mmCIF file of N, CA and C in Angstrom:
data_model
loop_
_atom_site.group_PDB
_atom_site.id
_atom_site.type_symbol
_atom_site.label_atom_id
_atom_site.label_comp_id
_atom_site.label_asym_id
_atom_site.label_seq_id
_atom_site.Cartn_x
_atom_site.Cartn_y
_atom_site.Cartn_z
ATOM 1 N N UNK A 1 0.818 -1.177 0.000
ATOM 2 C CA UNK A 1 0.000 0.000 0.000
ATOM 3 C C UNK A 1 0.876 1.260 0.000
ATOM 4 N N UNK A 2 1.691 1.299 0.904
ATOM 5 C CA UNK A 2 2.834 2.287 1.367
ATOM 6 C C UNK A 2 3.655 2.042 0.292
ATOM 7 N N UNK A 3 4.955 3.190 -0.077
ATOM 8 C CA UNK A 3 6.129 2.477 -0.798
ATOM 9 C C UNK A 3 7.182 2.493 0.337
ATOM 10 N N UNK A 4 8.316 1.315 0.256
ATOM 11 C CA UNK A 4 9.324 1.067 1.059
ATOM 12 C C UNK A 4 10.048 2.538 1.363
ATOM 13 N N UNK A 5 10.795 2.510 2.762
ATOM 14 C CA UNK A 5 10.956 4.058 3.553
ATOM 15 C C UNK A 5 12.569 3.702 2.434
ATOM 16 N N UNK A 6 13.267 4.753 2.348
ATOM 17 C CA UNK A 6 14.908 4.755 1.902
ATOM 18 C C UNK A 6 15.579 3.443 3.087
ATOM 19 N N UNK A 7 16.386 3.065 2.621
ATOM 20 C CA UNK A 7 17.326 2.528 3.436
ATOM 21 C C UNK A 7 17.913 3.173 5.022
ATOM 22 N N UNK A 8 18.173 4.424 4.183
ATOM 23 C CA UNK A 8 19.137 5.502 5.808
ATOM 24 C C UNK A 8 17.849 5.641 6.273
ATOM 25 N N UNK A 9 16.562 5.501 6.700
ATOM 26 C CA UNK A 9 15.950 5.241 7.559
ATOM 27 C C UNK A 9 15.772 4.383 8.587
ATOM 28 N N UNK A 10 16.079 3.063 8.298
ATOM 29 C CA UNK A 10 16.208 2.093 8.832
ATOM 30 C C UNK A 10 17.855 1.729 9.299
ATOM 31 N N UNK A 11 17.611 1.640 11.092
ATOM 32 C CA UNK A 11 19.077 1.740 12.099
ATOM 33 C C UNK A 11 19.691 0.826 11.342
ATOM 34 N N UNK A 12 21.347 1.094 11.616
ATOM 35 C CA UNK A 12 22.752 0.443 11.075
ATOM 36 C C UNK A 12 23.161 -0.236 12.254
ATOM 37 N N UNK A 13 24.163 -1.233 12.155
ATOM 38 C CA UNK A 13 24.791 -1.491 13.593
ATOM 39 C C UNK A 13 25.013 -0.914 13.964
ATOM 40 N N UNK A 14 24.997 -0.613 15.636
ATOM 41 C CA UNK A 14 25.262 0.289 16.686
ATOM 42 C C UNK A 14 24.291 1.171 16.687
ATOM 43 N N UNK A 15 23.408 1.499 16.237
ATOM 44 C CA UNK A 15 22.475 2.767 16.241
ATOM 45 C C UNK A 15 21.891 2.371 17.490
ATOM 46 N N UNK A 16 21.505 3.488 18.266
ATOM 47 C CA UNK A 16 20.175 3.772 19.281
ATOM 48 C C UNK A 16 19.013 3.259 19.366
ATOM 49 N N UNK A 17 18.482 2.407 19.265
ATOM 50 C CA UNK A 17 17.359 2.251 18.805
ATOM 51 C C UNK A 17 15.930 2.355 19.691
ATOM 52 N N UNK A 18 16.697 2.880 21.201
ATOM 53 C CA UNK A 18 15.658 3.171 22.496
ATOM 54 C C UNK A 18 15.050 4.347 21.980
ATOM 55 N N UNK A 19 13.465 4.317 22.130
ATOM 56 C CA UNK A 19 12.219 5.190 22.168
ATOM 57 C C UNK A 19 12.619 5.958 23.261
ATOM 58 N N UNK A 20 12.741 7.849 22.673
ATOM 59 C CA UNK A 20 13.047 8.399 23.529
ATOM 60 C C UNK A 20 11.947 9.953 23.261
ATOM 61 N N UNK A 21 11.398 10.347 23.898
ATOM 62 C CA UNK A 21 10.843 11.739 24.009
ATOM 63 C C UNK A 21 10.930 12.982 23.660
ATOM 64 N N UNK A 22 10.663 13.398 22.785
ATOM 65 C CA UNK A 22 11.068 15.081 21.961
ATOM 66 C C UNK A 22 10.524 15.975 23.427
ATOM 67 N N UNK A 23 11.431 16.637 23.680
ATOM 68 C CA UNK A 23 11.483 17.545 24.640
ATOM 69 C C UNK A 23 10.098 19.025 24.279
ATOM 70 N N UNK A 24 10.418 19.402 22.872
ATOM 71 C CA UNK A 24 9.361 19.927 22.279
ATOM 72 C C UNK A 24 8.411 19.964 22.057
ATOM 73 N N UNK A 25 7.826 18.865 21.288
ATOM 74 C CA UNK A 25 6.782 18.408 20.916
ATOM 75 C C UNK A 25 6.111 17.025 21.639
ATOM 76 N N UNK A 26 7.271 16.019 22.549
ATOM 77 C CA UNK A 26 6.508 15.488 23.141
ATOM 78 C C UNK A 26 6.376 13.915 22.015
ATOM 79 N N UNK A 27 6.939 13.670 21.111
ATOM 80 C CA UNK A 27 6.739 13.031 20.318
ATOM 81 C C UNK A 27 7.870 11.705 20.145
ATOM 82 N N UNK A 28 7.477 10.523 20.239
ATOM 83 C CA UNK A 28 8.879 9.196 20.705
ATOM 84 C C UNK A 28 8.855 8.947 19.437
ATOM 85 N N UNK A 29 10.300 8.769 19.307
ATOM 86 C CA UNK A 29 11.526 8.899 18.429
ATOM 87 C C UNK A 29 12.726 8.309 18.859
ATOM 88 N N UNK A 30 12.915 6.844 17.802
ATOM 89 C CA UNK A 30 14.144 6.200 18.327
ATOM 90 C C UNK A 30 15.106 7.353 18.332
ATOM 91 N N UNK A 31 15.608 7.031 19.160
ATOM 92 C CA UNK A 31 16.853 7.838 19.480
ATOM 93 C C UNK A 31 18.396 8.234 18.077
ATOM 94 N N UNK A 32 18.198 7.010 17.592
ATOM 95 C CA UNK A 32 19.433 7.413 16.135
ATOM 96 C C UNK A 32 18.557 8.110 15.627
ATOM 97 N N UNK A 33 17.520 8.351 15.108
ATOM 98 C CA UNK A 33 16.264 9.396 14.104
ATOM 99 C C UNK A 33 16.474 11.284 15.005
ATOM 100 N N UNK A 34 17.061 11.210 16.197
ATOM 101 C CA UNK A 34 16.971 12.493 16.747
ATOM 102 C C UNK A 34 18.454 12.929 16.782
ATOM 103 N N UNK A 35 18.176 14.337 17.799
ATOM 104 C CA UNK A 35 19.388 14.550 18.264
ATOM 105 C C UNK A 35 19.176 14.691 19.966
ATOM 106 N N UNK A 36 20.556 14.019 20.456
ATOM 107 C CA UNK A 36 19.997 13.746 22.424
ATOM 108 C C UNK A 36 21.358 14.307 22.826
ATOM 109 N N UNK A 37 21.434 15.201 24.004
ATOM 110 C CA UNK A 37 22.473 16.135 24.989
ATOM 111 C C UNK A 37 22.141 15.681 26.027
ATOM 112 N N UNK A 38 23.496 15.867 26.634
ATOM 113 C CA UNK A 38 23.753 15.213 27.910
ATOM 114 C C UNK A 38 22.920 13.994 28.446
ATOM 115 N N UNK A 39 23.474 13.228 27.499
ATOM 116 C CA UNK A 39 23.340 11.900 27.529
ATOM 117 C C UNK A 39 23.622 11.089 28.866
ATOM 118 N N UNK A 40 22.518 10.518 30.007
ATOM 119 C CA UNK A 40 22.271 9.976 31.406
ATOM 120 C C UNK A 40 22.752 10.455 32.233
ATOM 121 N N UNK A 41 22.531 12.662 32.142
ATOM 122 C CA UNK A 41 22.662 13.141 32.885
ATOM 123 C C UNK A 41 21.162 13.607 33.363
ATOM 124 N N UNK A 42 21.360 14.468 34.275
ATOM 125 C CA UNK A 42 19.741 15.068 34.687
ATOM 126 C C UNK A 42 18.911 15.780 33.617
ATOM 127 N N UNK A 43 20.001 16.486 32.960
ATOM 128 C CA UNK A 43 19.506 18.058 32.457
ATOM 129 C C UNK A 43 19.540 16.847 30.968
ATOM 130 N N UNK A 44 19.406 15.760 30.870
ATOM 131 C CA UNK A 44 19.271 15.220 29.315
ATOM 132 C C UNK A 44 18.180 15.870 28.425
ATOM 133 N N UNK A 45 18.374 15.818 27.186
ATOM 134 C CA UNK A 45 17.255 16.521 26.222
ATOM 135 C C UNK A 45 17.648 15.755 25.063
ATOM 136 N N UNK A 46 16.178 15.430 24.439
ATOM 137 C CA UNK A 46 16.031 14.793 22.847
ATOM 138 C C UNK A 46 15.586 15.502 21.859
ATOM 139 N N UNK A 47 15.811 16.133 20.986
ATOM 140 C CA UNK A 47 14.687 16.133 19.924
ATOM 141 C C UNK A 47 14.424 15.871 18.620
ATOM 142 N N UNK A 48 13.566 15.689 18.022
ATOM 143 C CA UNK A 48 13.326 14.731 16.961
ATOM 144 C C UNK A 48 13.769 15.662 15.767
ATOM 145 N N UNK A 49 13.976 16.622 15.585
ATOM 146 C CA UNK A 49 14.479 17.623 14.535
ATOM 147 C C UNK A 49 15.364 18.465 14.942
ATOM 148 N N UNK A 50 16.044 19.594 14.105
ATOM 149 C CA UNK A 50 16.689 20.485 14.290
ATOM 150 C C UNK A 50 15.871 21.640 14.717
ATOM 151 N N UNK A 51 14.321 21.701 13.495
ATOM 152 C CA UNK A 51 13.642 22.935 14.177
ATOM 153 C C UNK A 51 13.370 22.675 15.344
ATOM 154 N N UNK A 52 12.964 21.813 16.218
ATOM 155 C CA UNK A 52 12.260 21.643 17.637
ATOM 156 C C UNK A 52 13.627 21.678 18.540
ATOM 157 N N UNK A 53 15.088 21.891 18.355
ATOM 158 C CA UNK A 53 16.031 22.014 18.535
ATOM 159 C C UNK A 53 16.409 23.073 18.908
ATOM 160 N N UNK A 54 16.194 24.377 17.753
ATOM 161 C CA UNK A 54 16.131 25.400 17.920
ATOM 162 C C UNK A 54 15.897 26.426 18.410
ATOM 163 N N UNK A 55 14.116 26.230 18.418
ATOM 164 C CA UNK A 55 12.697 26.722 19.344
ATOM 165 C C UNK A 55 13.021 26.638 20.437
ATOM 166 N N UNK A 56 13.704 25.359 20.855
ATOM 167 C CA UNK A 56 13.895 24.952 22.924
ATOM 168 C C UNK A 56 15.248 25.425 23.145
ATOM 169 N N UNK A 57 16.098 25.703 22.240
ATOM 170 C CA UNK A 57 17.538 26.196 22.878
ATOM 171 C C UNK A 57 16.964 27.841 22.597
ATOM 172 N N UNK A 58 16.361 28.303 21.969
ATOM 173 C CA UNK A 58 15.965 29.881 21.923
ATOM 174 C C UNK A 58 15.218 30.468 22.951
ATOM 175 N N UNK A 59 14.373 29.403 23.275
ATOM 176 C CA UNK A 59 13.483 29.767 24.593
ATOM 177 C C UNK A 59 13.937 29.394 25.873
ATOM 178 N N UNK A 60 15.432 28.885 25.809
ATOM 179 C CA UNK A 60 15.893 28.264 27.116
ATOM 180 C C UNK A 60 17.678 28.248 26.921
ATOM 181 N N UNK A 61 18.007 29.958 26.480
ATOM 182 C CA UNK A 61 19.202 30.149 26.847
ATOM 183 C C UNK A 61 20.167 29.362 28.049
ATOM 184 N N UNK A 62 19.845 29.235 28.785
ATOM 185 C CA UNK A 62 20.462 29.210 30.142
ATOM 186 C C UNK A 62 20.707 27.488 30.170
ATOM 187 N N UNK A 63 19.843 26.593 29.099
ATOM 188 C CA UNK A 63 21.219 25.397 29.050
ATOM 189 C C UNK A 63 21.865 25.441 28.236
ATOM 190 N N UNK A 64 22.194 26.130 27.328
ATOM 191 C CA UNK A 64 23.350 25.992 26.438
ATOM 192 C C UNK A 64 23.560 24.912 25.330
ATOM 193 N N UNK A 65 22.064 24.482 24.819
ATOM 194 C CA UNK A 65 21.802 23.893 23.698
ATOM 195 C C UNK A 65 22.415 24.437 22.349
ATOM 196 N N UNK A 66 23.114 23.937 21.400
ATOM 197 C CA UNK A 66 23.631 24.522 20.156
ATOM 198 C C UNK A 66 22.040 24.680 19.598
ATOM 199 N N UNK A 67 22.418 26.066 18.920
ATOM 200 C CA UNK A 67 20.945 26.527 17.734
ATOM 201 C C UNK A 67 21.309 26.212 16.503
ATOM 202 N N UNK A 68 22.371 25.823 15.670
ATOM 203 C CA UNK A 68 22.289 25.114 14.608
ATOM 204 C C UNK A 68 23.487 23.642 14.839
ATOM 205 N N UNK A 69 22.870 22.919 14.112
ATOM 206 C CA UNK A 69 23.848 21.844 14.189
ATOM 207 C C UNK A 69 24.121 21.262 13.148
ATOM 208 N N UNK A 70 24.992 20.629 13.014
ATOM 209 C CA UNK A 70 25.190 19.379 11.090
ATOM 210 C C UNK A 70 25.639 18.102 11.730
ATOM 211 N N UNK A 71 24.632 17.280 11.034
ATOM 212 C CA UNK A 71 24.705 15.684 11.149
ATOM 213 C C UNK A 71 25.836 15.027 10.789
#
């Protein structure tokens, strides 16, 4: 019904593959599909895009989230 997703969608060895929480939007997202900071610390953060990345490091100077990034 669907057509098959690309390949680089689907995890490689070693990828993340734990369901993890967009800080933004609230939305679970294996973890290789996002981007995640401070990784099994307190202040950890996920999010499933760069824009929802952006929005939460703009509105929340004070952790020191990068506002642009490259994969």
């Amino acid at each position: 019904m669907y057509p098959k997703p690309p390949k680089a969608f689907f995890p490689k060895d070693g990828d993340d593959t734990t369901l993890r929480t967009c800080h933004h939007c609230g939305n679970q997202l294996a973890t290789y599909r996002g981007h995640l900071f401070h990784e099994k610390a307190e202040n950890e953060r996920f999010f499933c895009n760069d824009e929802h990345l952006a929005v939460y490091a703009a509105a929340h100077p004070e952790e020191d989230l990068p506002m642009n990034i490259e994969k």
